[in-house]
């Protein structure tokens, strides 16, 4: 499961990942503080990648020619 933590209605911090049992414990301890973003993800690794989004991805390579063309435009 992917969740976001909210403080006064605003999302604070990065997305988090937990399993069903952890989610239920968090909801019992502090109802409504966390917002469930996505559930039913088949593995923790996939959940981590989805939660991270594009953060940590390698940047696309750009050729010198394309940089020169963009500077001339």
JSON list of N, CA and C in Angstrom, two decimals:
[
{"chain": "A", "resi": 1, "resn": "UNK", "atom": "N", "xyz": [0.84, -1.16, 0.00]},
{"chain": "A", "resi": 1, "resn": "UNK", "atom": "CA", "xyz": [0.00, 0.00, 0.00]},
{"chain": "A", "resi": 1, "resn": "UNK", "atom": "C", "xyz": [0.89, 1.24, 0.00]},
{"chain": "A", "resi": 2, "resn": "UNK", "atom": "N", "xyz": [0.44, 2.24, -0.70]},
{"chain": "A", "resi": 2, "resn": "UNK", "atom": "CA", "xyz": [1.16, 3.51, -0.73]},
{"chain": "A", "resi": 2, "resn": "UNK", "atom": "C", "xyz": [0.27, 4.54, -0.03]},
{"chain": "A", "resi": 3, "resn": "UNK", "atom": "N", "xyz": [0.87, 5.33, 0.84]},
{"chain": "A", "resi": 3, "resn": "UNK", "atom": "CA", "xyz": [0.09, 6.33, 1.57]},
{"chain": "A", "resi": 3, "resn": "UNK", "atom": "C", "xyz": [0.86, 7.63, 1.66]},
{"chain": "A", "resi": 4, "resn": "UNK", "atom": "N", "xyz": [0.12, 8.69, 1.98]},
{"chain": "A", "resi": 4, "resn": "UNK", "atom": "CA", "xyz": [0.71, 10.00, 2.24]},
{"chain": "A", "resi": 4, "resn": "UNK", "atom": "C", "xyz": [0.29, 10.44, 3.63]},
{"chain": "A", "resi": 5, "resn": "UNK", "atom": "N", "xyz": [1.18, 11.10, 4.33]},
{"chain": "A", "resi": 5, "resn": "UNK", "atom": "CA", "xyz": [0.86, 11.63, 5.65]},
{"chain": "A", "resi": 5, "resn": "UNK", "atom": "C", "xyz": [0.44, 13.08, 5.50]},
{"chain": "A", "resi": 6, "resn": "UNK", "atom": "N", "xyz": [-0.63, 13.44, 6.19]},
{"chain": "A", "resi": 6, "resn": "UNK", "atom": "CA", "xyz": [-1.15, 14.80, 6.10]},
{"chain": "A", "resi": 6, "resn": "UNK", "atom": "C", "xyz": [-1.09, 15.47, 7.47]},
{"chain": "A", "resi": 7, "resn": "UNK", "atom": "N", "xyz": [-0.85, 16.76, 7.44]},
{"chain": "A", "resi": 7, "resn": "UNK", "atom": "CA", "xyz": [-0.85, 17.58, 8.65]},
{"chain": "A", "resi": 7, "resn": "UNK", "atom": "C", "xyz": [-1.68, 18.81, 8.34]},
{"chain": "A", "resi": 8, "resn": "UNK", "atom": "N", "xyz": [-2.78, 18.97, 9.04]},
{"chain": "A", "resi": 8, "resn": "UNK", "atom": "CA", "xyz": [-3.71, 20.08, 8.78]},
{"chain": "A", "resi": 8, "resn": "UNK", "atom": "C", "xyz": [-4.17, 20.11, 7.32]},
{"chain": "A", "resi": 9, "resn": "UNK", "atom": "N", "xyz": [-4.38, 18.93, 6.75]},
{"chain": "A", "resi": 9, "resn": "UNK", "atom": "CA", "xyz": [-4.87, 18.83, 5.38]},
{"chain": "A", "resi": 9, "resn": "UNK", "atom": "C", "xyz": [-3.81, 18.89, 4.30]},
{"chain": "A", "resi": 10, "resn": "UNK", "atom": "N", "xyz": [-2.58, 19.22, 4.66]},
{"chain": "A", "resi": 10, "resn": "UNK", "atom": "CA", "xyz": [-1.49, 19.32, 3.69]},
{"chain": "A", "resi": 10, "resn": "UNK", "atom": "C", "xyz": [-0.64, 18.06, 3.74]},
{"chain": "A", "resi": 11, "resn": "UNK", "atom": "N", "xyz": [-0.24, 17.57, 2.56]},
{"chain": "A", "resi": 11, "resn": "UNK", "atom": "CA", "xyz": [0.64, 16.40, 2.49]},
{"chain": "A", "resi": 11, "resn": "UNK", "atom": "C", "xyz": [2.03, 16.83, 2.95]},
{"chain": "A", "resi": 12, "resn": "UNK", "atom": "N", "xyz": [2.60, 16.05, 3.88]},
{"chain": "A", "resi": 12, "resn": "UNK", "atom": "CA", "xyz": [3.94, 16.35, 4.37]},
{"chain": "A", "resi": 12, "resn": "UNK", "atom": "C", "xyz": [4.83, 15.13, 4.13]},
{"chain": "A", "resi": 13, "resn": "UNK", "atom": "N", "xyz": [6.01, 15.37, 3.62]},
{"chain": "A", "resi": 13, "resn": "UNK", "atom": "CA", "xyz": [6.96, 14.28, 3.40]},
{"chain": "A", "resi": 13, "resn": "UNK", "atom": "C", "xyz": [6.66, 13.48, 2.15]},
{"chain": "A", "resi": 14, "resn": "UNK", "atom": "N", "xyz": [7.52, 12.51, 1.90]},
{"chain": "A", "resi": 14, "resn": "UNK", "atom": "CA", "xyz": [7.36, 11.66, 0.71]},
{"chain": "A", "resi": 14, "resn": "UNK", "atom": "C", "xyz": [6.28, 10.61, 0.94]},
{"chain": "A", "resi": 15, "resn": "UNK", "atom": "N", "xyz": [5.90, 9.93, -0.14]},
{"chain": "A", "resi": 15, "resn": "UNK", "atom": "CA", "xyz": [4.96, 8.81, -0.03]},
{"chain": "A", "resi": 15, "resn": "UNK", "atom": "C", "xyz": [5.59, 7.71, 0.82]},
{"chain": "A", "resi": 16, "resn": "UNK", "atom": "N", "xyz": [4.75, 6.98, 1.54]},
{"chain": "A", "resi": 16, "resn": "UNK", "atom": "CA", "xyz": [5.21, 5.86, 2.35]},
{"chain": "A", "resi": 16, "resn": "UNK", "atom": "C", "xyz": [4.66, 4.56, 1.82]},
{"chain": "A", "resi": 17, "resn": "UNK", "atom": "N", "xyz": [5.29, 3.46, 2.21]},
{"chain": "A", "resi": 17, "resn": "UNK", "atom": "CA", "xyz": [4.87, 2.13, 1.79]},
{"chain": "A", "resi": 17, "resn": "UNK", "atom": "C", "xyz": [4.66, 1.29, 3.05]},
{"chain": "A", "resi": 18, "resn": "UNK", "atom": "N", "xyz": [3.57, 0.54, 3.09]},
{"chain": "A", "resi": 18, "resn": "UNK", "atom": "CA", "xyz": [3.30, -0.35, 4.21]},
{"chain": "A", "resi": 18, "resn": "UNK", "atom": "C", "xyz": [2.49, -1.54, 3.73]},
{"chain": "A", "resi": 19, "resn": "UNK", "atom": "N", "xyz": [2.35, -2.54, 4.60]},
{"chain": "A", "resi": 19, "resn": "UNK", "atom": "CA", "xyz": [1.47, -3.66, 4.26]},
{"chain": "A", "resi": 19, "resn": "UNK", "atom": "C", "xyz": [0.12, -3.44, 4.94]},
{"chain": "A", "resi": 20, "resn": "UNK", "atom": "N", "xyz": [-0.82, -4.31, 4.69]},
{"chain": "A", "resi": 20, "resn": "UNK", "atom": "CA", "xyz": [-2.19, -4.15, 5.20]},
{"chain": "A", "resi": 20, "resn": "UNK", "atom": "C", "xyz": [-2.23, -4.05, 6.72]},
{"chain": "A", "resi": 21, "resn": "UNK", "atom": "N", "xyz": [-1.49, -4.91, 7.41]},
{"chain": "A", "resi": 21, "resn": "UNK", "atom": "CA", "xyz": [-1.49, -4.88, 8.87]},
{"chain": "A", "resi": 21, "resn": "UNK", "atom": "C", "xyz": [-0.96, -3.55, 9.41]},
{"chain": "A", "resi": 22, "resn": "UNK", "atom": "N", "xyz": [0.10, -3.05, 8.81]},
{"chain": "A", "resi": 22, "resn": "UNK", "atom": "CA", "xyz": [0.67, -1.77, 9.25]},
{"chain": "A", "resi": 22, "resn": "UNK", "atom": "C", "xyz": [-0.33, -0.64, 9.01]},
{"chain": "A", "resi": 23, "resn": "UNK", "atom": "N", "xyz": [-1.00, -0.67, 7.86]},
{"chain": "A", "resi": 23, "resn": "UNK", "atom": "CA", "xyz": [-2.00, 0.36, 7.54]},
{"chain": "A", "resi": 23, "resn": "UNK", "atom": "C", "xyz": [-3.11, 0.38, 8.60]},
{"chain": "A", "resi": 24, "resn": "UNK", "atom": "N", "xyz": [-3.60, -0.80, 8.93]},
{"chain": "A", "resi": 24, "resn": "UNK", "atom": "CA", "xyz": [-4.67, -0.90, 9.92]},
{"chain": "A", "resi": 24, "resn": "UNK", "atom": "C", "xyz": [-4.22, -0.38, 11.28]},
{"chain": "A", "resi": 25, "resn": "UNK", "atom": "N", "xyz": [-2.99, -0.67, 11.68]},
{"chain": "A", "resi": 25, "resn": "UNK", "atom": "CA", "xyz": [-2.47, -0.17, 12.95]},
{"chain": "A", "resi": 25, "resn": "UNK", "atom": "C", "xyz": [-2.33, 1.36, 12.92]},
{"chain": "A", "resi": 26, "resn": "UNK", "atom": "N", "xyz": [-1.86, 1.90, 11.80]},
{"chain": "A", "resi": 26, "resn": "UNK", "atom": "CA", "xyz": [-1.72, 3.36, 11.69]},
{"chain": "A", "resi": 26, "resn": "UNK", "atom": "C", "xyz": [-3.08, 4.03, 11.77]},
{"chain": "A", "resi": 27, "resn": "UNK", "atom": "N", "xyz": [-4.07, 3.46, 11.10]},
{"chain": "A", "resi": 27, "resn": "UNK", "atom": "CA", "xyz": [-5.42, 4.03, 11.12]},
{"chain": "A", "resi": 27, "resn": "UNK", "atom": "C", "xyz": [-6.04, 3.96, 12.51]},
{"chain": "A", "resi": 28, "resn": "UNK", "atom": "N", "xyz": [-5.80, 2.86, 13.23]},
{"chain": "A", "resi": 28, "resn": "UNK", "atom": "CA", "xyz": [-6.32, 2.76, 14.60]},
{"chain": "A", "resi": 28, "resn": "UNK", "atom": "C", "xyz": [-5.66, 3.78, 15.51]},
{"chain": "A", "resi": 29, "resn": "UNK", "atom": "N", "xyz": [-4.36, 3.96, 15.35]},
{"chain": "A", "resi": 29, "resn": "UNK", "atom": "CA", "xyz": [-3.61, 4.88, 16.21]},
{"chain": "A", "resi": 29, "resn": "UNK", "atom": "C", "xyz": [-3.96, 6.34, 15.92]},
{"chain": "A", "resi": 30, "resn": "UNK", "atom": "N", "xyz": [-4.08, 6.69, 14.64]},
{"chain": "A", "resi": 30, "resn": "UNK", "atom": "CA", "xyz": [-4.33, 8.08, 14.26]},
{"chain": "A", "resi": 30, "resn": "UNK", "atom": "C", "xyz": [-5.25, 8.11, 13.04]},
{"chain": "A", "resi": 31, "resn": "UNK", "atom": "N", "xyz": [-6.55, 7.92, 13.26]},
{"chain": "A", "resi": 31, "resn": "UNK", "atom": "CA", "xyz": [-7.50, 7.86, 12.15]},
{"chain": "A", "resi": 31, "resn": "UNK", "atom": "C", "xyz": [-7.49, 9.13, 11.29]},
{"chain": "A", "resi": 32, "resn": "UNK", "atom": "N", "xyz": [-7.46, 8.93, 9.98]},
{"chain": "A", "resi": 32, "resn": "UNK", "atom": "CA", "xyz": [-7.56, 10.05, 9.05]},
{"chain": "A", "resi": 32, "resn": "UNK", "atom": "C", "xyz": [-6.29, 10.84, 8.82]},
{"chain": "A", "resi": 33, "resn": "UNK", "atom": "N", "xyz": [-5.22, 10.54, 9.53]},
{"chain": "A", "resi": 33, "resn": "UNK", "atom": "CA", "xyz": [-3.98, 11.29, 9.35]},
{"chain": "A", "resi": 33, "resn": "UNK", "atom": "C", "xyz": [-3.32, 10.91, 8.03]},
{"chain": "A", "resi": 34, "resn": "UNK", "atom": "N", "xyz": [-3.38, 9.63, 7.69]},
{"chain": "A", "resi": 34, "resn": "UNK", "atom": "CA", "xyz": [-2.74, 9.15, 6.46]},
{"chain": "A", "resi": 34, "resn": "UNK", "atom": "C", "xyz": [-3.78, 8.94, 5.38]},
{"chain": "A", "resi": 35, "resn": "UNK", "atom": "N", "xyz": [-3.40, 9.27, 4.17]},
{"chain": "A", "resi": 35, "resn": "UNK", "atom": "CA", "xyz": [-4.27, 9.13, 3.01]},
{"chain": "A", "resi": 35, "resn": "UNK", "atom": "C", "xyz": [-3.79, 7.96, 2.17]},
{"chain": "A", "resi": 36, "resn": "UNK", "atom": "N", "xyz": [-4.64, 6.97, 1.97]},
{"chain": "A", "resi": 36, "resn": "UNK", "atom": "CA", "xyz": [-4.29, 5.82, 1.15]},
{"chain": "A", "resi": 36, "resn": "UNK", "atom": "C", "xyz": [-4.27, 6.24, -0.31]},
{"chain": "A", "resi": 37, "resn": "UNK", "atom": "N", "xyz": [-3.13, 6.07, -0.96]},
{"chain": "A", "resi": 37, "resn": "UNK", "atom": "CA", "xyz": [-2.96, 6.46, -2.35]},
{"chain": "A", "resi": 37, "resn": "UNK", "atom": "C", "xyz": [-3.25, 5.28, -3.27]},
{"chain": "A", "resi": 38, "resn": "UNK", "atom": "N", "xyz": [-2.73, 4.10, -2.91]},
{"chain": "A", "resi": 38, "resn": "UNK", "atom": "CA", "xyz": [-2.90, 2.93, -3.76]},
{"chain": "A", "resi": 38, "resn": "UNK", "atom": "C", "xyz": [-2.74, 1.65, -2.95]},
{"chain": "A", "resi": 39, "resn": "UNK", "atom": "N", "xyz": [-3.58, 0.67, -3.24]},
{"chain": "A", "resi": 39, "resn": "UNK", "atom": "CA", "xyz": [-3.47, -0.63, -2.57]},
{"chain": "A", "resi": 39, "resn": "UNK", "atom": "C", "xyz": [-3.51, -1.73, -3.62]},
{"chain": "A", "resi": 40, "resn": "UNK", "atom": "N", "xyz": [-3.32, -2.97, -3.18]},
{"chain": "A", "resi": 40, "resn": "UNK", "atom": "CA", "xyz": [-3.37, -4.10, -4.10]},
{"chain": "A", "resi": 40, "resn": "UNK", "atom": "C", "xyz": [-2.13, -4.26, -4.96]},
{"chain": "A", "resi": 41, "resn": "UNK", "atom": "N", "xyz": [-1.01, -3.75, -4.51]},
{"chain": "A", "resi": 41, "resn": "UNK", "atom": "CA", "xyz": [0.24, -3.85, -5.26]},
{"chain": "A", "resi": 41, "resn": "UNK", "atom": "C", "xyz": [0.87, -5.20, -4.95]},
{"chain": "A", "resi": 42, "resn": "UNK", "atom": "N", "xyz": [1.34, -5.89, -5.99]},
{"chain": "A", "resi": 42, "resn": "UNK", "atom": "CA", "xyz": [1.76, -7.28, -5.83]},
{"chain": "A", "resi": 42, "resn": "UNK", "atom": "C", "xyz": [3.04, -7.50, -5.04]},
{"chain": "A", "resi": 43, "resn": "UNK", "atom": "N", "xyz": [3.95, -6.52, -4.98]},
{"chain": "A", "resi": 43, "resn": "UNK", "atom": "CA", "xyz": [5.18, -6.73, -4.21]},
{"chain": "A", "resi": 43, "resn": "UNK", "atom": "C", "xyz": [5.66, -5.42, -3.60]},
{"chain": "A", "resi": 44, "resn": "UNK", "atom": "N", "xyz": [6.48, -5.55, -2.57]},
{"chain": "A", "resi": 44, "resn": "UNK", "atom": "CA", "xyz": [7.01, -4.37, -1.90]},
{"chain": "A", "resi": 44, "resn": "UNK", "atom": "C", "xyz": [7.93, -3.57, -2.83]},
{"chain": "A", "resi": 45, "resn": "UNK", "atom": "N", "xyz": [8.71, -4.28, -3.67]},
{"chain": "A", "resi": 45, "resn": "UNK", "atom": "CA", "xyz": [9.60, -3.59, -4.60]},
{"chain": "A", "resi": 45, "resn": "UNK", "atom": "C", "xyz": [8.84, -2.71, -5.57]},
{"chain": "A", "resi": 46, "resn": "UNK", "atom": "N", "xyz": [7.75, -3.23, -6.10]},
{"chain": "A", "resi": 46, "resn": "UNK", "atom": "CA", "xyz": [6.93, -2.45, -7.02]},
{"chain": "A", "resi": 46, "resn": "UNK", "atom": "C", "xyz": [6.31, -1.27, -6.28]},
{"chain": "A", "resi": 47, "resn": "UNK", "atom": "N", "xyz": [5.84, -1.50, -5.07]},
{"chain": "A", "resi": 47, "resn": "UNK", "atom": "CA", "xyz": [5.26, -0.42, -4.27]},
{"chain": "A", "resi": 47, "resn": "UNK", "atom": "C", "xyz": [6.29, 0.68, -4.01]},
{"chain": "A", "resi": 48, "resn": "UNK", "atom": "N", "xyz": [7.52, 0.29, -3.70]},
{"chain": "A", "resi": 48, "resn": "UNK", "atom": "CA", "xyz": [8.58, 1.28, -3.46]},
{"chain": "A", "resi": 48, "resn": "UNK", "atom": "C", "xyz": [8.83, 2.12, -4.71]},
{"chain": "A", "resi": 49, "resn": "UNK", "atom": "N", "xyz": [8.90, 1.47, -5.87]},
{"chain": "A", "resi": 49, "resn": "UNK", "atom": "CA", "xyz": [9.14, 2.21, -7.11]},
{"chain": "A", "resi": 49, "resn": "UNK", "atom": "C", "xyz": [7.97, 3.14, -7.43]},
{"chain": "A", "resi": 50, "resn": "UNK", "atom": "N", "xyz": [6.75, 2.68, -7.24]},
{"chain": "A", "resi": 50, "resn": "UNK", "atom": "CA", "xyz": [5.59, 3.52, -7.49]},
{"chain": "A", "resi": 50, "resn": "UNK", "atom": "C", "xyz": [5.54, 4.70, -6.51]},
{"chain": "A", "resi": 51, "resn": "UNK", "atom": "N", "xyz": [5.85, 4.44, -5.26]},
{"chain": "A", "resi": 51, "resn": "UNK", "atom": "CA", "xyz": [5.83, 5.51, -4.25]},
{"chain": "A", "resi": 51, "resn": "UNK", "atom": "C", "xyz": [6.88, 6.56, -4.54]},
{"chain": "A", "resi": 52, "resn": "UNK", "atom": "N", "xyz": [8.03, 6.12, -5.02]},
{"chain": "A", "resi": 52, "resn": "UNK", "atom": "CA", "xyz": [9.13, 7.04, -5.30]},
{"chain": "A", "resi": 52, "resn": "UNK", "atom": "C", "xyz": [8.84, 7.89, -6.53]},
{"chain": "A", "resi": 53, "resn": "UNK", "atom": "N", "xyz": [8.06, 7.38, -7.47]},
{"chain": "A", "resi": 53, "resn": "UNK", "atom": "CA", "xyz": [7.79, 8.11, -8.70]},
{"chain": "A", "resi": 53, "resn": "UNK", "atom": "C", "xyz": [9.04, 8.19, -9.54]},
{"chain": "A", "resi": 54, "resn": "UNK", "atom": "N", "xyz": [9.35, 9.36, -10.04]},
{"chain": "A", "resi": 54, "resn": "UNK", "atom": "CA", "xyz": [10.54, 9.51, -10.88]},
{"chain": "A", "resi": 54, "resn": "UNK", "atom": "C", "xyz": [11.78, 9.90, -10.08]},
{"chain": "A", "resi": 55, "resn": "UNK", "atom": "N", "xyz": [11.63, 10.13, -8.79]},
{"chain": "A", "resi": 55, "resn": "UNK", "atom": "CA", "xyz": [12.77, 10.47, -7.95]},
{"chain": "A", "resi": 55, "resn": "UNK", "atom": "C", "xyz": [13.78, 9.33, -7.96]},
{"chain": "A", "resi": 56, "resn": "UNK", "atom": "N", "xyz": [15.00, 9.62, -8.24]},
{"chain": "A", "resi": 56, "resn": "UNK", "atom": "CA", "xyz": [16.04, 8.60, -8.27]},
{"chain": "A", "resi": 56, "resn": "UNK", "atom": "C", "xyz": [16.27, 7.99, -9.64]},
{"chain": "A", "resi": 57, "resn": "UNK", "atom": "N", "xyz": [15.39, 8.30, -10.61]},
{"chain": "A", "resi": 57, "resn": "UNK", "atom": "CA", "xyz": [15.59, 7.79, -11.96]},
{"chain": "A", "resi": 57, "resn": "UNK", "atom": "C", "xyz": [16.82, 8.46, -12.58]},
{"chain": "A", "resi": 58, "resn": "UNK", "atom": "N", "xyz": [17.46, 7.75, -13.50]},
{"chain": "A", "resi": 58, "resn": "UNK", "atom": "CA", "xyz": [18.59, 8.36, -14.20]},
{"chain": "A", "resi": 58, "resn": "UNK", "atom": "C", "xyz": [18.05, 9.40, -15.17]},
{"chain": "A", "resi": 59, "resn": "UNK", "atom": "N", "xyz": [18.81, 10.47, -15.31]},
{"chain": "A", "resi": 59, "resn": "UNK", "atom": "CA", "xyz": [18.39, 11.54, -16.21]},
{"chain": "A", "resi": 59, "resn": "UNK", "atom": "C", "xyz": [18.66, 11.12, -17.65]},
{"chain": "A", "resi": 60, "resn": "UNK", "atom": "N", "xyz": [17.76, 11.50, -18.56]},
{"chain": "A", "resi": 60, "resn": "UNK", "atom": "CA", "xyz": [17.98, 11.16, -19.97]},
{"chain": "A", "resi": 60, "resn": "UNK", "atom": "C", "xyz": [19.22, 11.86, -20.51]},
{"chain": "A", "resi": 61, "resn": "UNK", "atom": "N", "xyz": [19.95, 11.15, -21.34]},
{"chain": "A", "resi": 61, "resn": "UNK", "atom": "CA", "xyz": [21.15, 11.74, -21.93]},
{"chain": "A", "resi": 61, "resn": "UNK", "atom": "C", "xyz": [20.75, 12.68, -23.06]},
{"chain": "A", "resi": 62, "resn": "UNK", "atom": "N", "xyz": [21.49, 13.77, -23.16]},
{"chain": "A", "resi": 62, "resn": "UNK", "atom": "CA", "xyz": [21.24, 14.76, -24.20]},
{"chain": "A", "resi": 62, "resn": "UNK", "atom": "C", "xyz": [22.51, 14.92, -25.01]},
{"chain": "A", "resi": 63, "resn": "UNK", "atom": "N", "xyz": [22.37, 14.86, -26.33]},
{"chain": "A", "resi": 63, "resn": "UNK", "atom": "CA", "xyz": [23.56, 15.00, -27.19]},
{"chain": "A", "resi": 63, "resn": "UNK", "atom": "C", "xyz": [23.97, 16.46, -27.29]},
{"chain": "A", "resi": 64, "resn": "UNK", "atom": "N", "xyz": [25.22, 16.68, -27.62]},
{"chain": "A", "resi": 64, "resn": "UNK", "atom": "CA", "xyz": [25.73, 18.05, -27.80]},
{"chain": "A", "resi": 64, "resn": "UNK", "atom": "C", "xyz": [24.98, 18.76, -28.92]},
{"chain": "A", "resi": 65, "resn": "UNK", "atom": "N", "xyz": [24.69, 18.02, -29.98]},
{"chain": "A", "resi": 65, "resn": "UNK", "atom": "CA", "xyz": [24.00, 18.64, -31.11]},
{"chain": "A", "resi": 65, "resn": "UNK", "atom": "C", "xyz": [22.62, 19.17, -30.71]},
{"chain": "A", "resi": 66, "resn": "UNK", "atom": "N", "xyz": [21.89, 18.41, -29.91]},
{"chain": "A", "resi": 66, "resn": "UNK", "atom": "CA", "xyz": [20.56, 18.87, -29.51]},
{"chain": "A", "resi": 66, "resn": "UNK", "atom": "C", "xyz": [20.67, 20.08, -28.58]},
{"chain": "A", "resi": 67, "resn": "UNK", "atom": "N", "xyz": [21.73, 20.15, -27.77]},
{"chain": "A", "resi": 67, "resn": "UNK", "atom": "CA", "xyz": [21.93, 21.31, -26.91]},
{"chain": "A", "resi": 67, "resn": "UNK", "atom": "C", "xyz": [22.25, 22.53, -27.77]},
{"chain": "A", "resi": 68, "resn": "UNK", "atom": "N", "xyz": [23.11, 22.36, -28.75]},
{"chain": "A", "resi": 68, "resn": "UNK", "atom": "CA", "xyz": [23.45, 23.47, -29.65]},
{"chain": "A", "resi": 68, "resn": "UNK", "atom": "C", "xyz": [22.21, 23.98, -30.37]},
{"chain": "A", "resi": 69, "resn": "UNK", "atom": "N", "xyz": [21.40, 23.07, -30.87]},
{"chain": "A", "resi": 69, "resn": "UNK", "atom": "CA", "xyz": [20.18, 23.47, -31.59]},
{"chain": "A", "resi": 69, "resn": "UNK", "atom": "C", "xyz": [19.22, 24.22, -30.67]},
{"chain": "A", "resi": 70, "resn": "UNK", "atom": "N", "xyz": [19.09, 23.79, -29.44]},
{"chain": "A", "resi": 70, "resn": "UNK", "atom": "CA", "xyz": [18.18, 24.48, -28.52]},
{"chain": "A", "resi": 70, "resn": "UNK", "atom": "C", "xyz": [18.71, 25.86, -28.16]},
{"chain": "A", "resi": 71, "resn": "UNK", "atom": "N", "xyz": [20.03, 26.03, -28.11]},
{"chain": "A", "resi": 71, "resn": "UNK", "atom": "CA", "xyz": [20.61, 27.34, -27.82]},
{"chain": "A", "resi": 71, "resn": "UNK", "atom": "C", "xyz": [20.45, 28.30, -28.99]},
{"chain": "A", "resi": 72, "resn": "UNK", "atom": "N", "xyz": [20.45, 27.76, -30.20]},
{"chain": "A", "resi": 72, "resn": "UNK", "atom": "CA", "xyz": [20.32, 28.60, -31.39]},
{"chain": "A", "resi": 72, "resn": "UNK", "atom": "C", "xyz": [18.87, 28.98, -31.67]},
{"chain": "A", "resi": 73, "resn": "UNK", "atom": "N", "xyz": [17.94, 28.27, -31.10]},
{"chain": "A", "resi": 73, "resn": "UNK", "atom": "CA", "xyz": [16.51, 28.53, -31.37]},
{"chain": "A", "resi": 73, "resn": "UNK", "atom": "C", "xyz": [16.00, 29.73, -30.62]}
]
